[in-house]
Short mmCIF file of C-alpha atoms in Angstrom, two decimals:
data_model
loop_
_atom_site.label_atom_id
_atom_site.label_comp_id
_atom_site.label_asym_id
_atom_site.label_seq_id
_atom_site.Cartn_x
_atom_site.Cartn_y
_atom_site.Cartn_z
CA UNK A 1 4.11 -22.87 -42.44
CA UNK A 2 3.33 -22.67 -38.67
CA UNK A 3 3.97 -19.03 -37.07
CA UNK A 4 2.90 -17.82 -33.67
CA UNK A 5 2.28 -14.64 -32.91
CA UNK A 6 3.12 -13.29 -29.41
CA UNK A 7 4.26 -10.18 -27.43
CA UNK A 8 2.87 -8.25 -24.43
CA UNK A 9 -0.59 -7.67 -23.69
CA UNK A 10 -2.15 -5.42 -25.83
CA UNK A 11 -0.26 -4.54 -28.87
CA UNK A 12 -2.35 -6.19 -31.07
CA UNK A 13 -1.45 -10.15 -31.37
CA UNK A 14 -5.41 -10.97 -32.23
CA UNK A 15 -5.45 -7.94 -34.60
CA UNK A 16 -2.52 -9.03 -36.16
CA UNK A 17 -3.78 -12.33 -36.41
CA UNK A 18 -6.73 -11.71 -38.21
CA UNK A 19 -5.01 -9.42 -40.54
CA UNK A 20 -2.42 -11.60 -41.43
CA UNK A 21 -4.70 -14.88 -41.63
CA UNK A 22 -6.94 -12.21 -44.55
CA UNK A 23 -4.09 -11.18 -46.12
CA UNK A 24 -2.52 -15.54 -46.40
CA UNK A 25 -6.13 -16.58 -47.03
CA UNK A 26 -5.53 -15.07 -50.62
CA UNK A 27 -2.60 -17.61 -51.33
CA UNK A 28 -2.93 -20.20 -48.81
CA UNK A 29 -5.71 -22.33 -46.72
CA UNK A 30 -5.05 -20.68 -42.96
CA UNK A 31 -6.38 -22.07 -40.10
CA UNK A 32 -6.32 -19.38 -37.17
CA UNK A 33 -5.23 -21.00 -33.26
CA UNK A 34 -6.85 -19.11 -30.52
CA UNK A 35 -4.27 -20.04 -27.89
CA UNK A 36 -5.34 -17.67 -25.37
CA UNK A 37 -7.50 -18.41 -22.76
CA UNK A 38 -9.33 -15.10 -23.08
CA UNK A 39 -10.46 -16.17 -25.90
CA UNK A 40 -11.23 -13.06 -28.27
CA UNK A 41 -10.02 -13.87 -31.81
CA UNK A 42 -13.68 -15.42 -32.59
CA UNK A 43 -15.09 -11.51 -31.74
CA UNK A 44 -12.59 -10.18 -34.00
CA UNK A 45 -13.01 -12.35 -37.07
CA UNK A 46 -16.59 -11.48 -36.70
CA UNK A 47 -18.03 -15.26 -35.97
CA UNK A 48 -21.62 -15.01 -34.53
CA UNK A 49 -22.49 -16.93 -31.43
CA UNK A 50 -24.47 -19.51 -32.15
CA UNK A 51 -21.98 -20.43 -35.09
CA UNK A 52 -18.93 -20.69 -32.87
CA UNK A 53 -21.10 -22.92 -30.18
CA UNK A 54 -20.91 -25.47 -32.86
CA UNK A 55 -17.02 -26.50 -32.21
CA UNK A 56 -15.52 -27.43 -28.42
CA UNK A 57 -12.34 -26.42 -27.78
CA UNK A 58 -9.33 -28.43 -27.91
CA UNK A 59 -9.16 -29.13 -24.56
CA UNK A 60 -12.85 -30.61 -24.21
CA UNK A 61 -11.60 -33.19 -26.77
CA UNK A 62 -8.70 -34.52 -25.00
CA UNK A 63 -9.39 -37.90 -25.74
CA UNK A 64 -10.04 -37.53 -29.52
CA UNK A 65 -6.89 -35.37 -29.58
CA UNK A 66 -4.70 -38.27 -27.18
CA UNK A 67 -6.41 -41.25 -29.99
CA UNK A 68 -5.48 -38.93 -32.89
CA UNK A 69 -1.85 -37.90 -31.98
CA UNK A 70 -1.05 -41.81 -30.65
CA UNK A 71 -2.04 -42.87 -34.46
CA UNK A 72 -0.05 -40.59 -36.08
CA UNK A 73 0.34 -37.05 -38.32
CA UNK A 74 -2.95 -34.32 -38.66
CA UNK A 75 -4.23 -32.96 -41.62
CA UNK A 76 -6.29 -30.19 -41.37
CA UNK A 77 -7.77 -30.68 -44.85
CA UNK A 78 -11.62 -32.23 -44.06
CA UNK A 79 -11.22 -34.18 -47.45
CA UNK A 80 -8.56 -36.56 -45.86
CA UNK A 81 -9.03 -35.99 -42.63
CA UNK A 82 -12.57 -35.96 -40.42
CA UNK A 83 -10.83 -34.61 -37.74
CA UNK A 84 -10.39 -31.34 -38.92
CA UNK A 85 -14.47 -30.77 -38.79
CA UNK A 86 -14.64 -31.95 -35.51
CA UNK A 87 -11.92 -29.66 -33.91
CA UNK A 88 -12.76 -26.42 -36.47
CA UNK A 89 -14.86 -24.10 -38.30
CA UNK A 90 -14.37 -22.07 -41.17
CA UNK A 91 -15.69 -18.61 -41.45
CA UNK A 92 -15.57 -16.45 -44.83
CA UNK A 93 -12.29 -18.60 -45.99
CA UNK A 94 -10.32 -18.72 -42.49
CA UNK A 95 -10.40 -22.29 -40.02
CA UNK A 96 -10.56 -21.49 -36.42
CA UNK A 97 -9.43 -23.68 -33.28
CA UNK A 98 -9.60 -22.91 -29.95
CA UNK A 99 -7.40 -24.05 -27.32
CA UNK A 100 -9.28 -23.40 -24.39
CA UNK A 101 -9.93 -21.56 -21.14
CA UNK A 102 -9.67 -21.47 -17.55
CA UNK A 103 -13.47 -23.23 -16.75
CA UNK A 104 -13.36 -22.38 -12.97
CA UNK A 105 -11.59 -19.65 -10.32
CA UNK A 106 -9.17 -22.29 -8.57
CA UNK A 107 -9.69 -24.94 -11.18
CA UNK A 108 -5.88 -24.83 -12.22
CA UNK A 109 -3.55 -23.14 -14.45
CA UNK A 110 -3.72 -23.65 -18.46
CA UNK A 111 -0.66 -25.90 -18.31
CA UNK A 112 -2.94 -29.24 -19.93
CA UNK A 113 -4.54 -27.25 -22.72
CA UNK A 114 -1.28 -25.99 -23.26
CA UNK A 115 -0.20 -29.58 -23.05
CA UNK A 116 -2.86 -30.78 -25.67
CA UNK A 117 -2.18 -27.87 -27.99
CA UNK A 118 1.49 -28.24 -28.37
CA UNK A 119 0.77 -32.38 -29.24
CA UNK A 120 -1.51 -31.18 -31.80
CA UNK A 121 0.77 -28.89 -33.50
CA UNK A 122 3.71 -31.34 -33.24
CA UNK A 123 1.40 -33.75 -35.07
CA UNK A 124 -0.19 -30.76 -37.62
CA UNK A 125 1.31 -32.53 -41.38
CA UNK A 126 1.30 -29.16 -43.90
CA UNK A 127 1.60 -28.48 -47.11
CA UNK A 128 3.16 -25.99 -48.70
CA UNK A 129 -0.60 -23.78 -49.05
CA UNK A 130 -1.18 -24.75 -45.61
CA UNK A 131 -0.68 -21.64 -43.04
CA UNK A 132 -1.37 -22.41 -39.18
CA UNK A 133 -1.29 -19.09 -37.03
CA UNK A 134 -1.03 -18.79 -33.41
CA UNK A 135 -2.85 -16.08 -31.69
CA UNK A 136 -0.38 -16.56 -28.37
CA UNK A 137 -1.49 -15.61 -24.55
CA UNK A 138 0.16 -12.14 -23.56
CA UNK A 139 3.37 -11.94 -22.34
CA UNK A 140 6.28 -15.12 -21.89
CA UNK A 141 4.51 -17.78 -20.16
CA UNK A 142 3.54 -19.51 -23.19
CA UNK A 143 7.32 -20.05 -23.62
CA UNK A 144 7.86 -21.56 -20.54
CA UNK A 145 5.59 -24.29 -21.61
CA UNK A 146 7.42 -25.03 -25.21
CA UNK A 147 3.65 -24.74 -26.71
CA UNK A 148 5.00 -23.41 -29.59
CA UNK A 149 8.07 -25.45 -30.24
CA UNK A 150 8.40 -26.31 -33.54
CA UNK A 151 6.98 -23.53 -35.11
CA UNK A 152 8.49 -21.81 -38.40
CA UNK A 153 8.35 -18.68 -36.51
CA UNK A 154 7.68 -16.46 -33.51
CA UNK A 155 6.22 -13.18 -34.55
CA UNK A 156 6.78 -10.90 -32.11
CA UNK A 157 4.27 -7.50 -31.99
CA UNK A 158 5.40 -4.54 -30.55
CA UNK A 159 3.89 -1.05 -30.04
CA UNK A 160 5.31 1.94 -29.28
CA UNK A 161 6.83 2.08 -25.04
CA UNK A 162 9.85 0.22 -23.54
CA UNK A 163 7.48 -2.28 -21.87
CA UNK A 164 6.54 -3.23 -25.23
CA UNK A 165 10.87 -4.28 -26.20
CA UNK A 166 11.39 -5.05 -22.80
CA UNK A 167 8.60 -7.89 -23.36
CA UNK A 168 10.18 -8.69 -26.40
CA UNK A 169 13.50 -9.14 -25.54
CA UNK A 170 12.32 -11.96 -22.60
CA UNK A 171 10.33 -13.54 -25.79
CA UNK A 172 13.42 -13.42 -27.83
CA UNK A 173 15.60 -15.40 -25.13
CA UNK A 174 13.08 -17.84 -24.60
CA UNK A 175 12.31 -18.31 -28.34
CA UNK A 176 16.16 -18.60 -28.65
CA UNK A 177 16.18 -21.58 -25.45
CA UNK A 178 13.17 -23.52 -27.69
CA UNK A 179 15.28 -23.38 -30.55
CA UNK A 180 12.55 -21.49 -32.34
CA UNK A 181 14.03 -21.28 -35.93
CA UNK A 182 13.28 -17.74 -36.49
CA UNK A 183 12.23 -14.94 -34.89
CA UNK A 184 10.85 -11.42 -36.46
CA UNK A 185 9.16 -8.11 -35.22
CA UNK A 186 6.02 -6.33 -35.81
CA UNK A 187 5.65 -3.23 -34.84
CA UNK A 188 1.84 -1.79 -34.70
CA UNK A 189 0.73 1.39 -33.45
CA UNK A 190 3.66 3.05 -35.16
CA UNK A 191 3.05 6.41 -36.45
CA UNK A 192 6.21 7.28 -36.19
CA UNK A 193 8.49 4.90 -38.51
CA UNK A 194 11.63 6.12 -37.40
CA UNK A 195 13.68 2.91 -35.45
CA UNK A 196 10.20 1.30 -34.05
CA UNK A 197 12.60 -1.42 -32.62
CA UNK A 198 15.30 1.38 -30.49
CA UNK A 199 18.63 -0.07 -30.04
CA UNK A 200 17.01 -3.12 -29.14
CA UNK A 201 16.90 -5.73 -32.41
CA UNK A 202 18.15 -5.36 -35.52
CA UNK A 203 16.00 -3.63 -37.69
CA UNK A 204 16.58 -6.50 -40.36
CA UNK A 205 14.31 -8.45 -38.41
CA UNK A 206 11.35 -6.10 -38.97
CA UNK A 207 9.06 -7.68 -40.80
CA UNK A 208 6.49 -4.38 -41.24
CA UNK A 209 5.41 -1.41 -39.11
CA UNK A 210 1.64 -0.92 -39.27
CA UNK A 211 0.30 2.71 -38.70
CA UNK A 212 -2.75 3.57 -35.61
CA UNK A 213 -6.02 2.25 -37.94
CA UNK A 214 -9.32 4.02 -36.61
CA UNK A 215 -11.26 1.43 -38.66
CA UNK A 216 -9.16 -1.31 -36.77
CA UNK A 217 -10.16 0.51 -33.11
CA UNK A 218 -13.82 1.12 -33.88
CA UNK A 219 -14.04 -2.95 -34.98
CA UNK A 220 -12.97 -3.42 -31.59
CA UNK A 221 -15.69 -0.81 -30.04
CA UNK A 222 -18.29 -1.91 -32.22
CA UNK A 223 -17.78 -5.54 -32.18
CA UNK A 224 -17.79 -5.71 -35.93
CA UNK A 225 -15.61 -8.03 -37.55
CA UNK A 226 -12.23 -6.94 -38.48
CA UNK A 227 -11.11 -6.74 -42.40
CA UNK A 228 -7.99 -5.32 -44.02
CA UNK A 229 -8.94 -1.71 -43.79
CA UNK A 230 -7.88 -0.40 -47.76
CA UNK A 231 -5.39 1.84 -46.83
CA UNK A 232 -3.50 -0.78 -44.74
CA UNK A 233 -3.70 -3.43 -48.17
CA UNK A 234 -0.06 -2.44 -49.30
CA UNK A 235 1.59 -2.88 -46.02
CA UNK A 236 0.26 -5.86 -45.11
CA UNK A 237 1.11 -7.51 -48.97
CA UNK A 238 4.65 -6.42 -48.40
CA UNK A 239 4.59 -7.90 -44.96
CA UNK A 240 3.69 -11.11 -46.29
CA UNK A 241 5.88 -11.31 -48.94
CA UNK A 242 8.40 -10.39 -46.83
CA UNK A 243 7.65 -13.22 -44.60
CA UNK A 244 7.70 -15.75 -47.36
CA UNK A 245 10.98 -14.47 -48.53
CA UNK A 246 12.30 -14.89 -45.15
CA UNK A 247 10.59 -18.48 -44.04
CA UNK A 248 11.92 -20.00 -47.34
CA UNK A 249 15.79 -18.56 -46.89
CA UNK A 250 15.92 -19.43 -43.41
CA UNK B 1 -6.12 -2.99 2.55
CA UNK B 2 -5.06 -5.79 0.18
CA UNK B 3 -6.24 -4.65 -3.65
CA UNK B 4 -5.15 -6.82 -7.23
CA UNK B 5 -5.13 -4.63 -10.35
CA UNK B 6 -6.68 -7.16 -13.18
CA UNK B 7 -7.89 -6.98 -16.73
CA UNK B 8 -6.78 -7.89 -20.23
CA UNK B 9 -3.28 -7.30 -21.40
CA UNK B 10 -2.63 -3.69 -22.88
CA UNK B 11 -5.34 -1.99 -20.53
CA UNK B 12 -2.99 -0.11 -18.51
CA UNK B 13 -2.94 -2.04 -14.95
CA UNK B 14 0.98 -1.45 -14.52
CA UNK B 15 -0.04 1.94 -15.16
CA UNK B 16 -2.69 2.17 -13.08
CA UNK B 17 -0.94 0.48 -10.10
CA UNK B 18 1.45 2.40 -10.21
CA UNK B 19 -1.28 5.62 -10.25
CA UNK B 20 -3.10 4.24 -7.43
CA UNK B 21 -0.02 3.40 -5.67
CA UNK B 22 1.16 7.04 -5.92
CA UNK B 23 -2.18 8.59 -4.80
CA UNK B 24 -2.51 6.13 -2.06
CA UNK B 25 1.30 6.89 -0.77
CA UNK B 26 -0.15 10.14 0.33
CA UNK B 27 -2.26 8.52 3.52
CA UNK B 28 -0.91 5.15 3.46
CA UNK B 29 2.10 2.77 3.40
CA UNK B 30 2.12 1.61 0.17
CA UNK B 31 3.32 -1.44 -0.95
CA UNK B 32 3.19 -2.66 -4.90
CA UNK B 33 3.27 -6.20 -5.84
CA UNK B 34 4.96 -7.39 -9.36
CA UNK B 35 2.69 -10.22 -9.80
CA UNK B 36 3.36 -10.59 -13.53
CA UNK B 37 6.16 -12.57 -14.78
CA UNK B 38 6.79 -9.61 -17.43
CA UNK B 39 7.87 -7.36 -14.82
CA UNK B 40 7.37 -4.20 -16.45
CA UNK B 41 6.36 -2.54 -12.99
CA UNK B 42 9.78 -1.59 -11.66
CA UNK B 43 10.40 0.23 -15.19
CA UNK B 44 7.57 2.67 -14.70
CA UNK B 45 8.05 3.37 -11.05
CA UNK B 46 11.47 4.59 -12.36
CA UNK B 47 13.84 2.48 -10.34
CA UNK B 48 17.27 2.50 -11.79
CA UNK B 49 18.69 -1.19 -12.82
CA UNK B 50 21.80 -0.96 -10.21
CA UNK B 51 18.64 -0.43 -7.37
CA UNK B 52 16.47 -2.90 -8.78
CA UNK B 53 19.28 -5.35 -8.53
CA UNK B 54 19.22 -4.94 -4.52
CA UNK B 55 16.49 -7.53 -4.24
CA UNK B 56 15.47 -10.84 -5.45
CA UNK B 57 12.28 -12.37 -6.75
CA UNK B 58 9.71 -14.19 -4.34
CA UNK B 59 10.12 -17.28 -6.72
CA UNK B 60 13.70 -17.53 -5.67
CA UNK B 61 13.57 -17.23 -1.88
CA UNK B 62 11.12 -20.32 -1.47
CA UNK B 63 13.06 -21.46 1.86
CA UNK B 64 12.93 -18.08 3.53
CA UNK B 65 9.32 -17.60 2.51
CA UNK B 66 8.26 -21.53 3.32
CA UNK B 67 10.00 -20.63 6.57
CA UNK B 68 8.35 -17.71 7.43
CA UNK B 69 4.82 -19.00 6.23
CA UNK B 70 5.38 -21.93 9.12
CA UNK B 71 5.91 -19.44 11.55
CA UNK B 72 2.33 -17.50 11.17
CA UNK B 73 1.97 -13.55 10.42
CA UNK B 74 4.70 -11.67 8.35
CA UNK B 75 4.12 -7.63 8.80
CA UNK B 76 5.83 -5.59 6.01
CA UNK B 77 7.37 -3.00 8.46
CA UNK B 78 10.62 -3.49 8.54
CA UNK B 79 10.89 -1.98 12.58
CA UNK B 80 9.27 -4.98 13.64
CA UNK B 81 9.94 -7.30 10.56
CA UNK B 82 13.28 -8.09 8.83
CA UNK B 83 11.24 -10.02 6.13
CA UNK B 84 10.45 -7.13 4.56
CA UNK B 85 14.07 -5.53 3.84
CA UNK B 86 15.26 -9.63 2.87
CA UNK B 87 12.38 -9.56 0.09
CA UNK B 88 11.58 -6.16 -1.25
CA UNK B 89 13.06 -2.62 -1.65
CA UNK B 90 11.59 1.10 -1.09
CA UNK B 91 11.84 3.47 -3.66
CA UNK B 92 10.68 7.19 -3.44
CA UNK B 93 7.97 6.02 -0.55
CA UNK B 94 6.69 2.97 -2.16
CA UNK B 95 8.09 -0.61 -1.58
CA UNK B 96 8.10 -3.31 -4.15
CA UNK B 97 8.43 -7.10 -4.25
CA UNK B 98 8.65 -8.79 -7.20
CA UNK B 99 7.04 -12.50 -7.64
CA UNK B 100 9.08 -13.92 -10.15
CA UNK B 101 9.60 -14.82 -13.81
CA UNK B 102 9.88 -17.90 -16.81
CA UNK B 103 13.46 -18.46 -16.28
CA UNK B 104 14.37 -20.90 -19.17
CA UNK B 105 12.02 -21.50 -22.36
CA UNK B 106 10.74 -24.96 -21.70
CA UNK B 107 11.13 -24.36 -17.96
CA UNK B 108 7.88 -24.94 -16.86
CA UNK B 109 5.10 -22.61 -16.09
CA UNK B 110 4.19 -19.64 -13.48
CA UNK B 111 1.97 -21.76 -10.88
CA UNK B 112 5.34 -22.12 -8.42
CA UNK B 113 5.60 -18.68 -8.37
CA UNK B 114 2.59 -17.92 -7.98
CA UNK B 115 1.80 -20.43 -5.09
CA UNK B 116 4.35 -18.85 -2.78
CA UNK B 117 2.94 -15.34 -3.53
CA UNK B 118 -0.57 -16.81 -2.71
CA UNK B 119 1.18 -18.11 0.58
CA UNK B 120 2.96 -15.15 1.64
CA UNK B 121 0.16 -12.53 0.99
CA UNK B 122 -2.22 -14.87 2.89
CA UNK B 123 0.21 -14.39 5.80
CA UNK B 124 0.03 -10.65 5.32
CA UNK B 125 -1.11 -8.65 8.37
CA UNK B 126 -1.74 -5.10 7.55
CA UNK B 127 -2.73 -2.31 9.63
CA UNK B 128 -5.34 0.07 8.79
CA UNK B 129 -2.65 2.49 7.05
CA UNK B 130 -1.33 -0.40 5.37
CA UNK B 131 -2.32 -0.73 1.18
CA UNK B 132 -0.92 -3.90 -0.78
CA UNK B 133 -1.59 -3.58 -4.61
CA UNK B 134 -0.98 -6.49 -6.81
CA UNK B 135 -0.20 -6.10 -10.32
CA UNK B 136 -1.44 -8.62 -12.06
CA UNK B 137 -0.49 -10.61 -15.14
CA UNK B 138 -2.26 -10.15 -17.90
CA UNK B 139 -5.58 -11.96 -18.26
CA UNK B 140 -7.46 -14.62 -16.43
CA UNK B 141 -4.95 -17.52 -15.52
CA UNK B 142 -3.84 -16.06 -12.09
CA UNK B 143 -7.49 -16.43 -11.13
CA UNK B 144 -7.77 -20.63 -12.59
CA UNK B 145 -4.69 -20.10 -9.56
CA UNK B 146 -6.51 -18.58 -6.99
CA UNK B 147 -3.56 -16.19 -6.52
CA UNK B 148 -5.30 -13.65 -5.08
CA UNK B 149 -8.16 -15.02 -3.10
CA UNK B 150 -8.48 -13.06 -0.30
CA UNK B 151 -8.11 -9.89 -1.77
CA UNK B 152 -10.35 -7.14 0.04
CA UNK B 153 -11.25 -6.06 -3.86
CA UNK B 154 -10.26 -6.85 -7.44
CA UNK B 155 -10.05 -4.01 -9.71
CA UNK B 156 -10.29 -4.68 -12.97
CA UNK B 157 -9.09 -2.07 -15.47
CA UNK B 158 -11.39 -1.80 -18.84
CA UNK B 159 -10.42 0.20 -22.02
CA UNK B 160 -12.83 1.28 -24.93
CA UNK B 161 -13.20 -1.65 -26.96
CA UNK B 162 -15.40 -4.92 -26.28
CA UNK B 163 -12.27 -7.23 -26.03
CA UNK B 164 -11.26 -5.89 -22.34
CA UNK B 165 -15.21 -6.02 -21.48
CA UNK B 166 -15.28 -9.46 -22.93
CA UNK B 167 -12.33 -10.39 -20.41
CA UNK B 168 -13.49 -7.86 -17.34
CA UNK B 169 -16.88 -10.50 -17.96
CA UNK B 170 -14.50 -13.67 -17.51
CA UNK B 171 -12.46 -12.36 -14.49
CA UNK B 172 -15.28 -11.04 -12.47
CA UNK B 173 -17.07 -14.69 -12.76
CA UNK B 174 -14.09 -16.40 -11.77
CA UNK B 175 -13.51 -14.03 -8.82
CA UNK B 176 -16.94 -15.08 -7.65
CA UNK B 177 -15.86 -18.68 -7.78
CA UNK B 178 -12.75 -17.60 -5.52
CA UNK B 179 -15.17 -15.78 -3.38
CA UNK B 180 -13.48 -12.25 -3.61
CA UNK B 181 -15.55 -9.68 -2.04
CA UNK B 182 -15.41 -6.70 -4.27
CA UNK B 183 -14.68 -6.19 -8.06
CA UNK B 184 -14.47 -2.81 -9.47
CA UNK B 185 -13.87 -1.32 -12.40
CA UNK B 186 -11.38 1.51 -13.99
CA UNK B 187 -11.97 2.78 -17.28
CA UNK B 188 -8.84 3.66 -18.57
CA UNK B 189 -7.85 5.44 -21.52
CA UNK B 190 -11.55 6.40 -21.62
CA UNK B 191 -12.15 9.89 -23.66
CA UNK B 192 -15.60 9.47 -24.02
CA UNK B 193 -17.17 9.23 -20.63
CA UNK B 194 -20.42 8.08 -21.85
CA UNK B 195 -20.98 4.20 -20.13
CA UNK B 196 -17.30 3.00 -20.33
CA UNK B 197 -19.03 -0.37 -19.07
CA UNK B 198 -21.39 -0.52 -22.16
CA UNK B 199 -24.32 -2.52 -20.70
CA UNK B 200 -21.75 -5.20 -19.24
CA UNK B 201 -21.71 -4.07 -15.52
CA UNK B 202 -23.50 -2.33 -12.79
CA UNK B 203 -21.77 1.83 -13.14
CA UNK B 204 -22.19 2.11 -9.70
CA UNK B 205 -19.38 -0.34 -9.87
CA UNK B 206 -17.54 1.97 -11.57
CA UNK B 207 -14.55 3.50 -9.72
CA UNK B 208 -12.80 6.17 -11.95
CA UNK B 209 -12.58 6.98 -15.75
CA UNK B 210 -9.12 8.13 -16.68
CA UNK B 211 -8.83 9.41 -20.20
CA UNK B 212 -6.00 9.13 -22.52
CA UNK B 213 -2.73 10.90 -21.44
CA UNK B 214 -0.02 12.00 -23.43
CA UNK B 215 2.34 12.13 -20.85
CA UNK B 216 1.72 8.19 -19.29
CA UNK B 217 2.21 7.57 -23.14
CA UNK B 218 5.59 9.42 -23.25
CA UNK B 219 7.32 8.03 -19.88
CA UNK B 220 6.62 4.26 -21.81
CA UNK B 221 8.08 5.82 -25.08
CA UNK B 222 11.05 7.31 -23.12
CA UNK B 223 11.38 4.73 -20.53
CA UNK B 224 10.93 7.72 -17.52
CA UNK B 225 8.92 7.24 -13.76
CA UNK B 226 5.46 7.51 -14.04
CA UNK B 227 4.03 10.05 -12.07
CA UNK B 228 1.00 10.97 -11.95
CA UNK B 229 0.29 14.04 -14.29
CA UNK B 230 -0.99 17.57 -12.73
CA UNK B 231 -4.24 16.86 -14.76
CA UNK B 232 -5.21 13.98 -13.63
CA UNK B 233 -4.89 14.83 -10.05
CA UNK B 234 -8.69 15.23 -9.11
CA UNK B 235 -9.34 12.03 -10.86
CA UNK B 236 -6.93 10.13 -8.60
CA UNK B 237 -8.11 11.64 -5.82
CA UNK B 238 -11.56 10.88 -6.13
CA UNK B 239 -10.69 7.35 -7.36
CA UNK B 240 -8.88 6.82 -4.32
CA UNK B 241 -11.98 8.59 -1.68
CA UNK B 242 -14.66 6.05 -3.70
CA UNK B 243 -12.34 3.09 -3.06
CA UNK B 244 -12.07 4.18 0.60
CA UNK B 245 -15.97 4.48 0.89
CA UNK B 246 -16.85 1.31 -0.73
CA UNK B 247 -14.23 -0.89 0.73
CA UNK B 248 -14.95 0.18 4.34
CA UNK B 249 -18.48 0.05 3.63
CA UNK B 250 -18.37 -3.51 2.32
#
């Protein structure tokens, strides 16, 4: 399954990422996307330095990536495939790609990694263990691009605020003009369970509501990887279950 | 002065443009730019939906702008300019343009948009009393656009956590590429004043430290204005003399 995980800046898509990607790694082989220029889900899943030197982003590659999607489907599975070594890494269980990032002030928008990416993923052949996740740039733009056509599902984070559903609601339409199969809510930060989503989705569509974690804030302070902090295990099993239900009903 | 409000998604740079904006209003005409195709900034300056309606994205006057852009300086005072009634609205003291957004999923990216609002600031002429503040989308692409070269200063807002320091590190090296003057910092949501910058930047680069507020939290929760709250008065207002000293001093 391919899922993409988006929503305004700052709710929590990389944290959500990583969290989900440990909680799938139990069941499934996940490779983690970073498809945001900024570039921070490698700090969060606690990679070192000179490990994540060792891959290029996608959009360094753009000729391997043209030769490879002109001959055909991916695999991201190294044993068939010799690509997936050359594109990746895998850290404690979890593959990482990166898409890429803006190289130089002027040098151009993110429109041809965005470009690359979505040729990759249109290309990606997955099994049923296979879980892709896409940690998504902030806000819509992403959408206008169709990078994430094709996916199984938009995840869509939100915290507590109207800016937060506001964003949403934009991602929602524009999900809905890619004819993004499904779309479902997250909503982190959420003390307060009562209605996380307003009047603004139905609450059907919530796939879990994830509490304020200090262990989750001080990863980010320290810059210590992020793990499933034990009193968050529960919620996050349901949410994945809950997402299976839903992916294989839909 | 012409000032863009940067940093990574979820750092509070509506927030803080709006702030500044506010603060600012008191010695200067203010003007606010929505330079983010989420457009959350019209929501927290409070400005009903029937109001907001009044005026039209930049992105969808291209003629009247390319027009105007041929024809040398625009002035945003509407006694000597009728520009700036055709392309923005005033609302309790503080006017607002808005660039534009994704219209259609699959409709193509943000660089139009943001080329015209490149154009028409360039065209800007401001008088001393005059403040332009440019909220900006979330991350680093605007800069791979050069969207706001020419900027007098680039503020980039920071929150605890070495994600937004990671980015604030990307977006000031790509504002050196576009040449921009100044960048400062804001460290928002900042409770512990103790080196908000960590050993990332220069703190006599540091502009203001506004801790967390329960009442910015609650007009996002309940969707009402932001003002600026009683307590965080002095703050402002010594955010506001420092930018003052170090702009006219640069």
């Amino acid at each position: 399954m391919k899922l993409a995980i988006t929503g305004k800046g700052g709710v929590g898509k990389t944290t959500l990422t990583v969290l989900l990607a440990r909680a799938l790694a139990k069941s499934y082989s996940v490779t983690v996307v970073d498809a945001d220029p900024c570039m921070n889900l490698a700090l969060a899943l606690g990679i070192p330095q000179d490990k994540l030197k060792s891959i290029t982003p996608l959009s360094d590659q753009q000729d391997i990536i043209h030769d490879r999607v002109g001959e055909g489907m991916i695999r991201l599975n190294p044993q068939v495939d010799d690509l997936a070594d050359k594109v990746s890494l895998v850290h404690e269980g979890i593959r990482l790609l990166i898409m890429g990032t803006i190289v130089k002030g002027g040098g151009g928008c993110a429109c041809p990694a965005n470009v690359l990416l979505q040729g990759f993923l249109s290309h990606l052949m997955l099994t049923d263990k296979d879980v892709v996740i896409l940690d998504m740039e902030a806000g819509i733009e992403h959408l206008g691009r169709s990078t994430i056509m094709g996916v199984d599902a938009a995840l869509i984070v939100v915290e507590p605020g109207r800016r937060s559903l506001e964003v949403a609601k934009e991602i929602r339409r524009l999900a809905d003009d890619l004819k993004i199969k499904k779309t479902f809510f997250i909503a982190n930060k959420q003390n307060d369970p009562q209605k996380p989503l307003g009047d603004y989705f139905d609450p059907e569509d919530l796939l879990g509501v994830i509490p304020n974690n200090e262990a989750i804030q001080a990863s980010d302070v320290q810059g210590t990887p992020l793990d499933i902090p034990a009193e968050l295990e529960v919620v996050l099993n349901n949410l994945v279950e809950k997402l299976e239900n839903k992916i294989t009903n839909c």
